[in-house]
mmCIF file of C-alpha atoms and ligand atoms in Angstrom:
data_model
loop_
_atom_site.group_PDB
_atom_site.id
_atom_site.type_symbol
_atom_site.label_atom_id
_atom_site.label_comp_id
_atom_site.label_asym_id
_atom_site.label_seq_id
_atom_site.Cartn_x
_atom_site.Cartn_y
_atom_site.Cartn_z
ATOM 1 C CA MET A 1 58.719 24.026 28.228
ATOM 2 C CA GLN A 2 56.433 22.487 25.644
ATOM 3 C CA ILE A 3 52.679 21.943 26.096
ATOM 4 C CA ASN A 4 51.511 18.820 24.258
ATOM 5 C CA LEU A 5 48.286 20.327 23.002
ATOM 6 C CA ALA A 6 47.390 17.427 20.684
ATOM 7 C CA GLN A 7 47.445 14.966 23.571
ATOM 8 C CA LEU A 8 45.566 17.324 25.895
ATOM 9 C CA GLN A 9 42.851 18.022 23.312
ATOM 10 C CA GLN A 10 42.491 14.298 22.665
ATOM 11 C CA GLU A 11 42.060 13.658 26.368
ATOM 12 C CA ILE A 12 39.474 16.450 26.645
ATOM 13 C CA ASP A 13 37.567 14.916 23.715
ATOM 14 C CA GLU A 14 37.835 11.416 25.162
ATOM 15 C CA LEU A 15 36.612 12.503 28.599
ATOM 16 C CA ALA A 16 33.658 14.298 26.951
ATOM 17 C CA LEU A 17 32.516 10.944 25.539
ATOM 18 C CA ILE A 18 32.181 9.599 29.082
ATOM 19 C CA SER A 19 28.698 11.009 29.521
ATOM 20 C CA GLU A 20 25.178 9.955 30.418
ATOM 21 C CA ASN A 21 24.004 11.512 27.133
ATOM 22 C CA PRO A 22 25.268 11.169 23.551
ATOM 23 C CA PRO A 23 27.685 13.841 22.215
ATOM 24 C CA PRO A 24 27.916 16.777 22.073
ATOM 25 C CA VAL A 25 26.046 16.735 25.374
ATOM 26 C CA VAL A 26 28.091 16.093 28.493
ATOM 27 C CA THR A 27 26.126 14.966 31.546
ATOM 28 C CA ARG A 28 28.173 13.628 34.427
ATOM 29 C CA VAL A 29 26.242 13.978 37.622
ATOM 30 C CA LEU A 30 28.242 13.088 40.717
ATOM 31 C CA PHE A 31 28.616 9.328 41.314
ATOM 32 C CA SER A 32 26.600 8.381 38.234
ATOM 33 C CA GLY A 33 28.046 5.576 36.115
ATOM 34 C CA ALA A 34 29.595 8.180 33.805
ATOM 35 C CA ASP A 35 31.135 10.113 36.707
ATOM 36 C CA LEU A 36 32.670 6.952 38.159
ATOM 37 C CA ARG A 37 34.081 6.000 34.735
ATOM 38 C CA ALA A 38 35.444 9.540 34.297
ATOM 39 C CA ARG A 39 37.162 9.314 37.686
ATOM 40 C CA ARG A 40 38.846 6.071 36.613
ATOM 41 C CA PHE A 41 39.924 7.733 33.345
ATOM 42 C CA VAL A 42 41.511 10.684 35.138
ATOM 43 C CA LYS A 43 43.155 8.499 37.782
ATOM 44 C CA LYS A 44 44.775 6.435 35.027
ATOM 45 C CA LEU A 45 46.196 9.602 33.442
ATOM 46 C CA CYS A 46 47.592 10.588 36.847
ATOM 47 C CA ARG A 47 49.214 7.190 37.306
ATOM 48 C CA ASP A 48 50.638 7.325 33.760
ATOM 49 C CA THR A 49 52.144 10.703 34.695
ATOM 50 C CA GLY A 50 53.859 9.082 37.685
ATOM 51 C CA LEU A 51 51.748 10.803 40.338
ATOM 52 C CA ASN A 52 50.925 9.232 43.712
ATOM 53 C CA LEU A 53 47.175 8.931 44.207
ATOM 54 C CA ARG A 54 45.089 9.124 47.319
ATOM 55 C CA GLU A 55 41.375 9.643 47.901
ATOM 56 C CA ASP A 56 39.605 11.008 50.943
ATOM 57 C CA ALA A 57 36.322 9.926 52.517
ATOM 58 C CA VAL A 58 34.182 12.024 50.141
ATOM 59 C CA GLY A 59 36.031 10.975 47.014
ATOM 60 C CA ASN A 60 38.202 14.069 46.547
ATOM 61 C CA ILE A 61 41.153 12.779 44.532
ATOM 62 C CA PHE A 62 44.735 13.924 45.216
ATOM 63 C CA ALA A 63 47.580 13.182 42.778
ATOM 64 C CA ARG A 64 51.019 14.192 43.997
ATOM 65 C CA TRP A 65 54.369 14.787 42.370
ATOM 66 C CA GLU A 66 56.793 14.612 45.283
ATOM 67 C CA GLY A 67 59.119 17.557 45.611
ATOM 68 C CA SER A 68 62.677 17.471 46.942
ATOM 69 C CA ASP A 69 61.545 18.890 50.298
ATOM 70 C CA LYS A 70 58.675 16.716 51.466
ATOM 71 C CA ASN A 71 58.344 18.636 54.732
ATOM 72 C CA LEU A 72 57.196 21.835 53.031
ATOM 73 C CA PRO A 73 53.494 22.352 52.306
ATOM 74 C CA ALA A 74 52.761 21.422 48.687
ATOM 75 C CA VAL A 75 51.507 23.683 45.906
ATOM 76 C CA ALA A 76 48.104 22.565 44.629
ATOM 77 C CA THR A 77 46.030 22.943 41.498
ATOM 78 C CA GLY A 78 42.914 21.233 40.151
ATOM 79 C CA SER A 79 39.188 21.546 39.558
ATOM 80 C CA HIS A 80 36.225 19.249 38.944
ATOM 81 C CA ILE A 81 35.010 16.759 36.328
ATOM 82 C CA ASP A 82 31.361 16.458 37.345
ATOM 83 C CA ALA A 83 28.984 18.194 34.945
ATOM 84 C CA ILE A 84 25.394 19.339 35.218
ATOM 85 C CA PRO A 85 22.835 17.755 32.862
ATOM 86 C CA ASN A 86 23.243 19.049 29.304
ATOM 87 C CA ALA A 87 26.637 20.629 29.850
ATOM 88 C CA GLY A 88 29.772 20.996 27.735
ATOM 89 C CA LYS A 89 33.243 19.557 27.890
ATOM 90 C CA TYR A 90 35.443 22.377 29.261
ATOM 91 C CA ASP A 91 33.976 23.546 32.594
ATOM 92 C CA GLY A 92 36.223 22.073 35.297
ATOM 93 C CA VAL A 93 37.880 19.693 32.847
ATOM 94 C CA VAL A 94 40.352 22.327 31.592
ATOM 95 C CA GLY A 95 41.620 22.712 35.157
ATOM 96 C CA VAL A 96 41.942 18.966 35.744
ATOM 97 C CA LEU A 97 43.333 17.711 32.426
ATOM 98 C CA GLY A 98 45.180 21.013 31.921
ATOM 99 C CA GLY A 99 46.693 20.533 35.382
ATOM 100 C CA ILE A 100 47.914 17.066 34.424
ATOM 101 C CA GLU A 101 49.400 18.440 31.187
ATOM 102 C CA ALA A 102 51.088 21.278 33.119
ATOM 103 C CA ILE A 103 52.779 18.667 35.328
ATOM 104 C CA ARG A 104 53.736 16.511 32.326
ATOM 105 C CA ALA A 105 55.240 19.560 30.591
ATOM 106 C CA LEU A 106 57.270 20.473 33.676
ATOM 107 C CA LYS A 107 58.501 16.896 33.979
ATOM 108 C CA LYS A 108 59.512 16.766 30.329
ATOM 109 C CA ALA A 109 61.305 20.090 30.678
ATOM 110 C CA GLY A 110 63.432 18.515 33.404
ATOM 111 C CA PHE A 111 61.978 20.637 36.212
ATOM 112 C CA HIS A 112 62.484 19.440 39.786
ATOM 113 C CA PRO A 113 59.959 20.840 42.259
ATOM 114 C CA LYS A 114 61.097 21.749 45.758
ATOM 115 C CA ARG A 115 57.588 21.799 47.206
ATOM 116 C CA SER A 116 55.490 18.852 46.020
ATOM 117 C CA LEU A 117 52.916 19.638 43.348
ATOM 118 C CA GLU A 118 49.448 18.192 43.938
ATOM 119 C CA LEU A 119 46.508 17.954 41.568
ATOM 120 C CA LEU A 120 43.036 17.877 43.161
ATOM 121 C CA ILE A 121 39.827 16.589 41.581
ATOM 122 C CA PHE A 122 36.995 17.813 43.791
ATOM 123 C CA THR A 123 33.825 15.883 44.558
ATOM 124 C CA ALA A 124 30.490 17.512 43.648
ATOM 125 C CA GLU A 125 31.442 20.996 42.483
ATOM 126 C CA GLU A 126 28.040 21.068 40.807
ATOM 127 C CA PRO A 127 24.968 21.100 43.061
ATOM 128 C CA THR A 128 22.939 18.679 40.904
ATOM 129 C CA ARG A 129 23.014 15.667 43.212
ATOM 130 C CA PHE A 130 22.662 17.239 46.652
ATOM 131 C CA GLY A 131 21.391 20.770 46.004
ATOM 132 C CA LEU A 132 24.675 22.179 47.312
ATOM 133 C CA GLY A 133 27.721 23.047 45.192
ATOM 134 C CA CYS A 134 31.373 22.391 46.081
ATOM 135 C CA VAL A 135 30.609 19.721 48.688
ATOM 136 C CA GLY A 136 34.150 18.298 48.459
ATOM 137 C CA SER A 137 35.985 21.613 48.804
ATOM 138 C CA ARG A 138 33.560 22.879 51.476
ATOM 139 C CA LEU A 139 34.512 19.851 53.586
ATOM 140 C CA LEU A 140 38.222 20.354 52.862
ATOM 141 C CA GLY A 141 37.954 23.999 53.932
ATOM 142 C CA GLY A 142 35.847 23.285 57.014
ATOM 143 C CA VAL A 143 32.979 25.397 55.624
ATOM 144 C CA LEU A 144 30.605 22.419 55.730
ATOM 145 C CA SER A 145 30.614 20.295 58.866
ATOM 146 C CA PRO A 146 30.725 16.506 58.547
ATOM 147 C CA GLN A 147 27.458 16.375 60.550
ATOM 148 C CA LYS A 148 25.697 18.705 58.122
ATOM 149 C CA ALA A 149 27.150 16.869 55.121
ATOM 150 C CA ALA A 150 25.759 13.589 56.436
ATOM 151 C CA THR A 151 22.254 15.098 56.292
ATOM 152 C CA LEU A 152 22.502 15.877 52.546
ATOM 153 C CA ARG A 153 20.075 13.949 50.398
ATOM 154 C CA SER A 154 19.574 13.467 46.685
ATOM 155 C CA PRO A 155 16.055 14.183 45.356
ATOM 156 C CA ASP A 156 15.290 10.429 45.381
ATOM 157 C CA GLY A 157 15.773 10.436 49.172
ATOM 158 C CA LYS A 158 19.077 8.565 49.241
ATOM 159 C CA ASN A 159 21.458 10.115 51.750
ATOM 160 C CA PHE A 160 25.018 11.306 51.321
ATOM 161 C CA THR A 161 26.654 8.413 53.168
ATOM 162 C CA GLN A 162 24.736 5.851 51.106
ATOM 163 C CA TRP A 163 25.997 7.540 47.935
ATOM 164 C CA LEU A 164 29.579 7.577 49.241
ATOM 165 C CA LYS A 165 29.440 3.923 50.165
ATOM 166 C CA GLN A 166 28.030 2.983 46.782
ATOM 167 C CA ALA A 167 30.755 5.002 45.031
ATOM 168 C CA GLY A 168 33.398 3.090 46.958
ATOM 169 C CA CYS A 169 34.533 5.953 49.219
ATOM 170 C CA ARG A 170 36.085 4.830 52.489
ATOM 171 C CA GLY A 171 36.865 6.558 55.769
ATOM 172 C CA LYS A 172 35.235 9.009 58.138
ATOM 173 C CA LEU A 173 33.827 12.356 57.016
ATOM 174 C CA ASP A 174 35.589 14.178 59.850
ATOM 175 C CA SER A 175 38.954 13.130 58.417
ATOM 176 C CA VAL A 176 38.396 15.213 55.257
ATOM 177 C CA ARG A 177 39.076 18.723 56.565
ATOM 178 C CA LEU A 178 42.570 19.996 55.788
ATOM 179 C CA PRO A 179 44.544 21.907 58.406
ATOM 180 C CA LYS A 180 45.195 25.594 57.714
ATOM 181 C CA ASN A 181 48.171 26.068 55.377
ATOM 182 C CA PHE A 182 48.175 22.390 54.396
ATOM 183 C CA TYR A 183 49.140 23.820 50.990
ATOM 184 C CA SER A 184 51.318 26.861 50.359
ATOM 185 C CA ALA A 185 49.095 27.866 47.420
ATOM 186 C CA PHE A 186 46.146 26.706 45.354
ATOM 187 C CA ILE A 187 45.857 27.865 41.732
ATOM 188 C CA GLU A 188 42.829 26.798 39.665
ATOM 189 C CA LEU A 189 42.709 27.003 35.871
ATOM 190 C CA HIS A 190 39.142 27.448 34.584
ATOM 191 C CA ILE A 191 37.144 28.771 31.643
ATOM 192 C CA GLU A 192 35.797 32.258 32.350
ATOM 193 C CA GLN A 193 32.101 31.354 31.896
ATOM 194 C CA GLY A 194 31.574 35.035 31.133
ATOM 195 C CA PRO A 195 32.108 37.362 28.161
ATOM 196 C CA ILE A 196 34.771 39.838 29.309
ATOM 197 C CA LEU A 197 37.990 38.205 28.065
ATOM 198 C CA GLU A 198 36.564 37.369 24.640
ATOM 199 C CA ARG A 199 35.040 40.818 24.229
ATOM 200 C CA GLN A 200 38.306 42.539 25.157
ATOM 201 C CA LYS A 201 40.434 40.011 23.208
ATOM 202 C CA ILE A 202 42.478 39.171 26.305
ATOM 203 C CA SER A 203 43.946 35.693 26.750
ATOM 204 C CA ILE A 204 44.153 35.347 30.528
ATOM 205 C CA GLY A 205 42.022 36.563 33.406
ATOM 206 C CA ILE A 206 43.707 36.658 36.810
ATOM 207 C CA VAL A 207 41.108 36.352 39.529
ATOM 208 C CA GLU A 208 41.396 38.859 42.373
ATOM 209 C CA LYS A 209 38.119 38.161 44.168
ATOM 210 C CA ILE A 210 35.464 35.469 44.123
ATOM 211 C CA ALA A 211 31.941 36.702 44.808
ATOM 212 C CA ALA A 212 30.165 35.504 47.929
ATOM 213 C CA PRO A 213 27.183 33.312 47.107
ATOM 214 C CA SER A 214 24.151 32.712 49.274
ATOM 215 C CA THR A 215 20.976 30.737 48.768
ATOM 216 C CA LEU A 216 17.569 31.186 50.354
ATOM 217 C CA ARG A 217 14.731 28.667 50.298
ATOM 218 C CA LEU A 218 11.203 29.883 51.000
ATOM 219 C CA GLN A 219 8.119 27.745 51.474
ATOM 220 C CA LEU A 220 4.884 29.717 51.317
ATOM 221 C CA THR A 221 1.650 28.125 52.396
ATOM 222 C CA GLY A 222 -1.692 29.813 51.808
ATOM 223 C CA VAL A 223 -5.181 28.496 51.231
ATOM 224 C CA GLY A 224 -6.266 26.951 47.954
ATOM 225 C CA GLY A 225 -9.727 26.836 46.526
ATOM 226 C CA HIS A 226 -11.854 26.939 43.413
ATOM 227 C CA ALA A 227 -10.810 29.812 41.125
ATOM 228 C CA GLY A 228 -14.414 30.533 40.254
ATOM 229 C CA ALA A 229 -16.242 29.906 43.482
ATOM 230 C CA THR A 230 -13.813 31.741 45.843
ATOM 231 C CA LEU A 231 -14.298 35.491 45.756
ATOM 232 C CA MET A 232 -11.260 37.776 45.662
ATOM 233 C CA ARG A 233 -11.681 39.310 49.077
ATOM 234 C CA GLY A 234 -9.875 37.341 51.782
ATOM 235 C CA ARG A 235 -7.984 35.043 49.470
ATOM 236 C CA ARG A 236 -4.657 33.681 50.725
ATOM 237 C CA ASP A 237 -2.877 33.119 47.405
ATOM 238 C CA ALA A 238 0.679 31.812 47.892
ATOM 239 C CA LEU A 239 1.766 32.731 44.363
ATOM 240 C CA LEU A 240 0.911 36.410 44.801
ATOM 241 C CA ALA A 241 2.991 36.615 47.974
ATOM 242 C CA GLY A 242 5.817 34.855 46.125
ATOM 243 C CA ALA A 243 5.534 37.271 43.217
ATOM 244 C CA GLU A 244 5.863 40.236 45.557
ATOM 245 C CA ILE A 245 8.883 38.604 47.168
ATOM 246 C CA ALA A 246 10.557 38.038 43.769
ATOM 247 C CA LEU A 247 10.133 41.745 43.008
ATOM 248 C CA ALA A 248 11.527 42.590 46.457
ATOM 249 C CA VAL A 249 14.620 40.484 45.647
ATOM 250 C CA GLU A 250 15.193 42.527 42.495
ATOM 251 C CA ASN A 251 14.742 45.742 44.426
ATOM 252 C CA ALA A 252 17.027 44.659 47.287
ATOM 253 C CA ALA A 253 19.809 43.780 44.828
ATOM 254 C CA LEU A 254 19.373 47.048 42.905
ATOM 255 C CA THR A 255 19.496 49.289 45.950
ATOM 256 C CA THR A 256 22.620 48.157 47.854
ATOM 257 C CA GLY A 257 24.634 50.909 46.196
ATOM 258 C CA SER A 258 27.011 48.346 44.679
ATOM 259 C CA PRO A 259 26.764 47.177 41.045
ATOM 260 C CA ASP A 260 28.263 43.864 42.219
ATOM 261 C CA THR A 261 25.131 42.795 44.100
ATOM 262 C CA VAL A 262 22.960 40.382 42.114
ATOM 263 C CA GLY A 263 19.758 38.699 43.228
ATOM 264 C CA THR A 264 17.825 36.028 41.326
ATOM 265 C CA THR A 265 14.683 34.056 42.093
ATOM 266 C CA GLY A 266 15.664 31.029 40.031
ATOM 267 C CA VAL A 267 13.117 28.565 41.348
ATOM 268 C CA PHE A 268 9.421 29.384 41.670
ATOM 269 C CA LYS A 269 7.094 26.406 41.839
ATOM 270 C CA ILE A 270 3.432 26.515 42.729
ATOM 271 C CA GLU A 271 0.881 23.940 43.764
ATOM 272 C CA PRO A 272 -1.504 22.638 42.736
ATOM 273 C CA GLY A 273 -0.696 24.303 39.387
ATOM 274 C CA ALA A 274 -4.121 24.065 37.812
ATOM 275 C CA VAL A 275 -5.751 26.901 35.888
ATOM 276 C CA ASN A 276 -8.941 26.795 37.937
ATOM 277 C CA SER A 277 -7.300 26.504 41.341
ATOM 278 C CA ILE A 278 -5.885 29.166 43.711
ATOM 279 C CA PRO A 279 -2.195 28.408 44.387
ATOM 280 C CA CYS A 280 -2.017 27.171 47.973
ATOM 281 C CA HIS A 281 1.719 26.599 47.982
ATOM 282 C CA ALA A 282 4.777 28.338 46.521
ATOM 283 C CA HIS A 283 8.394 27.200 46.690
ATOM 284 C CA LEU A 284 11.047 29.823 45.940
ATOM 285 C CA GLU A 285 14.823 29.519 45.757
ATOM 286 C CA ILE A 286 16.757 32.752 45.695
ATOM 287 C CA ASP A 287 20.430 33.324 44.873
ATOM 288 C CA VAL A 288 22.115 36.508 46.138
ATOM 289 C CA ARG A 289 25.776 37.301 45.476
ATOM 290 C CA ASP A 290 28.264 40.076 46.021
ATOM 291 C CA THR A 291 32.010 40.593 46.295
ATOM 292 C CA ASN A 292 31.389 42.417 49.553
ATOM 293 C CA VAL A 293 29.927 40.378 52.371
ATOM 294 C CA SER A 294 28.325 43.310 54.230
ATOM 295 C CA THR A 295 26.317 44.616 51.262
ATOM 296 C CA ARG A 296 25.351 41.029 50.416
ATOM 297 C CA ASP A 297 24.201 40.378 53.978
ATOM 298 C CA ALA A 298 22.308 43.681 54.063
ATOM 299 C CA ALA A 299 20.419 42.598 50.939
ATOM 300 C CA LEU A 300 19.642 39.226 52.568
ATOM 301 C CA ALA A 301 18.343 40.902 55.700
ATOM 302 C CA LYS A 302 16.159 43.214 53.638
ATOM 303 C CA ILE A 303 14.737 40.301 51.638
ATOM 304 C CA GLU A 304 13.938 38.413 54.828
ATOM 305 C CA LYS A 305 12.271 41.403 56.482
ATOM 306 C CA ILE A 306 10.129 42.233 53.450
ATOM 307 C CA SER A 307 9.202 38.565 52.879
ATOM 308 C CA ARG A 308 7.929 38.324 56.449
ATOM 309 C CA ARG A 309 5.944 41.538 56.073
ATOM 310 C CA ILE A 310 4.378 40.467 52.761
ATOM 311 C CA CYS A 311 3.394 37.069 54.147
ATOM 312 C CA LYS A 312 1.958 38.624 57.282
ATOM 313 C CA GLN A 313 -0.159 41.030 55.242
ATOM 314 C CA ARG A 314 -1.375 38.238 52.972
ATOM 315 C CA LYS A 315 -1.854 35.752 55.846
ATOM 316 C CA ILE A 316 0.573 33.286 54.298
ATOM 317 C CA LYS A 317 2.614 30.892 56.419
ATOM 318 C CA LEU A 318 6.305 31.444 55.646
ATOM 319 C CA ASP A 319 9.149 29.040 56.177
ATOM 320 C CA PHE A 320 12.325 31.055 55.492
ATOM 321 C CA GLU A 321 15.615 29.165 55.296
ATOM 322 C CA ARG A 322 19.153 30.387 54.598
ATOM 323 C CA LEU A 323 20.699 27.350 52.895
ATOM 324 C CA ASN A 324 24.171 28.833 52.619
ATOM 325 C CA THR A 325 25.776 32.228 53.133
ATOM 326 C CA ASP A 326 29.389 31.890 52.139
ATOM 327 C CA PRO A 327 31.999 34.608 52.553
ATOM 328 C CA PRO A 328 33.738 35.974 49.442
ATOM 329 C CA ALA A 329 37.369 35.100 48.828
ATOM 330 C CA ILE A 330 40.046 37.696 48.298
ATOM 331 C CA CYS A 331 42.780 36.138 46.222
ATOM 332 C CA ASP A 332 46.367 36.257 47.395
ATOM 333 C CA ALA A 333 48.124 39.411 46.168
ATOM 334 C CA ALA A 334 51.497 37.682 45.785
ATOM 335 C CA LEU A 335 50.008 34.867 43.699
ATOM 336 C CA VAL A 336 48.109 37.375 41.536
ATOM 337 C CA ARG A 337 51.407 39.212 40.992
ATOM 338 C CA THR A 338 53.182 35.985 40.067
ATOM 339 C CA VAL A 339 50.565 35.086 37.445
ATOM 340 C CA SER A 340 50.795 38.643 36.038
ATOM 341 C CA GLN A 341 54.582 38.360 35.775
ATOM 342 C CA VAL A 342 54.338 34.973 34.068
ATOM 343 C CA CYS A 343 51.908 36.402 31.502
ATOM 344 C CA ARG A 344 54.241 39.338 30.837
ATOM 345 C CA GLU A 345 57.191 36.999 30.436
ATOM 346 C CA PHE A 346 55.269 34.859 27.912
ATOM 347 C CA LYS A 347 53.900 38.035 26.221
ATOM 348 C CA ILE A 348 50.357 36.793 26.842
ATOM 349 C CA SER A 349 47.719 39.487 27.341
ATOM 350 C CA ALA A 350 46.109 39.420 30.784
ATOM 351 C CA ARG A 351 43.816 41.413 33.047
ATOM 352 C CA LYS A 352 42.523 41.124 36.566
ATOM 353 C CA LEU A 353 38.974 39.913 37.044
ATOM 354 C CA ILE A 354 36.330 39.190 39.632
ATOM 355 C CA SER A 355 34.871 35.706 39.499
ATOM 356 C CA ARG A 356 31.138 36.106 39.826
ATOM 357 C CA ALA A 357 30.521 32.395 39.572
ATOM 358 C CA TYR A 358 31.947 30.486 42.493
ATOM 359 C CA HIS A 359 34.418 27.656 42.293
ATOM 360 C CA ASP A 360 36.234 25.231 44.565
ATOM 361 C CA SER A 361 38.863 27.976 44.989
ATOM 362 C CA LEU A 362 36.379 29.919 47.112
ATOM 363 C CA PHE A 363 36.537 27.196 49.756
ATOM 364 C CA MET A 364 40.224 26.367 49.268
ATOM 365 C CA ALA A 365 40.816 29.997 50.295
ATOM 366 C CA ARG A 366 40.023 28.791 53.848
ATOM 367 C CA VAL A 367 43.003 26.448 53.645
ATOM 368 C CA CYS A 368 45.669 28.486 51.858
ATOM 369 C CA PRO A 369 46.351 31.459 49.554
ATOM 370 C CA VAL A 370 44.513 31.036 46.237
ATOM 371 C CA THR A 371 44.057 32.539 42.835
ATOM 372 C CA MET A 372 42.464 31.433 39.582
ATOM 373 C CA ILE A 373 43.586 31.604 35.964
ATOM 374 C CA PHE A 374 40.692 32.185 33.556
ATOM 375 C CA ILE A 375 40.770 31.545 29.824
ATOM 376 C CA PRO A 376 38.146 32.912 27.414
ATOM 377 C CA CYS A 377 35.251 30.764 26.254
ATOM 378 C CA ARG A 378 33.201 31.469 23.136
ATOM 379 C CA GLY A 379 30.382 33.924 23.759
ATOM 380 C CA GLY A 380 30.987 33.561 27.494
ATOM 381 C CA ILE A 381 28.776 30.469 27.237
ATOM 382 C CA SER A 382 29.016 27.662 29.760
ATOM 383 C CA HIS A 383 26.846 24.857 31.155
ATOM 384 C CA ARG A 384 25.703 24.140 27.590
ATOM 385 C CA PRO A 385 26.801 21.566 24.991
ATOM 386 C CA ASP A 386 28.172 24.353 22.743
ATOM 387 C CA GLU A 387 30.564 25.561 25.458
ATOM 388 C CA TYR A 388 33.929 26.064 23.713
ATOM 389 C CA SER A 389 37.488 27.220 24.314
ATOM 390 C CA SER A 390 39.972 27.059 21.455
ATOM 391 C CA PRO A 391 43.098 24.881 21.629
ATOM 392 C CA ALA A 392 45.225 28.054 21.423
ATOM 393 C CA GLN A 393 43.448 29.542 24.456
ATOM 394 C CA ILE A 394 43.793 26.312 26.405
ATOM 395 C CA GLU A 395 47.499 26.108 25.540
ATOM 396 C CA LYS A 396 48.116 29.592 26.944
ATOM 397 C CA GLY A 397 46.202 28.794 30.119
ATOM 398 C CA VAL A 398 48.148 25.577 30.709
ATOM 399 C CA ARG A 399 51.472 27.275 30.000
ATOM 400 C CA VAL A 400 50.741 30.067 32.470
ATOM 401 C CA LEU A 401 49.548 27.523 35.047
ATOM 402 C CA ALA A 402 52.660 25.344 34.626
ATOM 403 C CA LYS A 403 55.055 28.256 35.033
ATOM 404 C CA THR A 404 53.139 29.617 38.033
ATOM 405 C CA LEU A 405 53.186 26.201 39.721
ATOM 406 C CA ALA A 406 56.922 25.936 39.066
ATOM 407 C CA ILE A 407 57.629 29.337 40.611
ATOM 408 C CA ALA A 408 55.391 28.612 43.614
ATOM 409 C CA SER A 409 57.033 25.247 44.165
ATOM 410 C CA LEU A 410 60.486 26.836 44.454
ATOM 411 C CA ARG A 411 59.335 29.539 46.852
HETATM 412 ZN ZN1 LIG B 1 33.483 24.694 37.029
#
């Protein structure tokens, strides 16, 4: 089996030019002009590869190579091509274009799949447009209800269904969810977006667990006033309550007893935001993750309890919302073993890893057994224009993916 690296690299470079910003910046926010052009580009590659295309009501794209036994659940791979503002060209793309190359390589090698092989390109892995990541795979996995999805809005107020219509998506949202075991396996190739593989000079990471993400949104309302004329006693300063809450988030994450718990207050906006004015309003968004759902949920409960106490003491009105609390995914032991065996056979160094970022695989785990194949990226850097994986690293990832898909398709 031969991976055509020159062609793959050229396609990665070409797709990177389909961007809302000039190179080296890649910006492809869901359903922007660039995203729609990128979808057409990828669909053409799928057609050129002889794959049968279909799209669901949210624009998830499915490209299928029919196997000899069409009645068996297919084996799936894939990732996303949307990109946050100011991103690079490998996140998601390696799994999509690498997936196409894996299929081309298998075809050229004369392989005949028993189970069909299907490449997926997920809608809205990145949360940029709707404030929620993995919208497409959440709907496929039944983690997001069609009713809830319909209430999503972009910051300009346009709702989800308007966006879908404008992007040319057809059909009903409740037709998107896949039945359990629709696929026999889902294997996603992705850059690590972390430093471990590069640091340890290991070529492949085999993902055993995907951490459980959760997001909180807090609106704090106090009383504003003139910074000079209002005396300190009796102030109801929303920022100070928010600051105490941010410290409580750090403390809650540090004291679960597990090093895998992480808590971040990534958004902290105050109003009116003038030097001579007491902040009357604070908006906080908090991200808490863990590989263990019970320690994660204990941290969330602690944060909520302390937030309520702080706001009560400071006489601040608190609106506390849990935007999402997703369960972690445990990857399929048999698939993890298969990827390990493939790496050994190819004499490619590999180790098992936890994915601390979440991916579409987290939600595909609701449909079927999953695992992920990670390749190193320079400095562990991602979501930046200087994101980079070498052609040699990509080649190894695609080769391992292709062989794993082949084995899974004959199972
Ligand atoms: Zn990604």
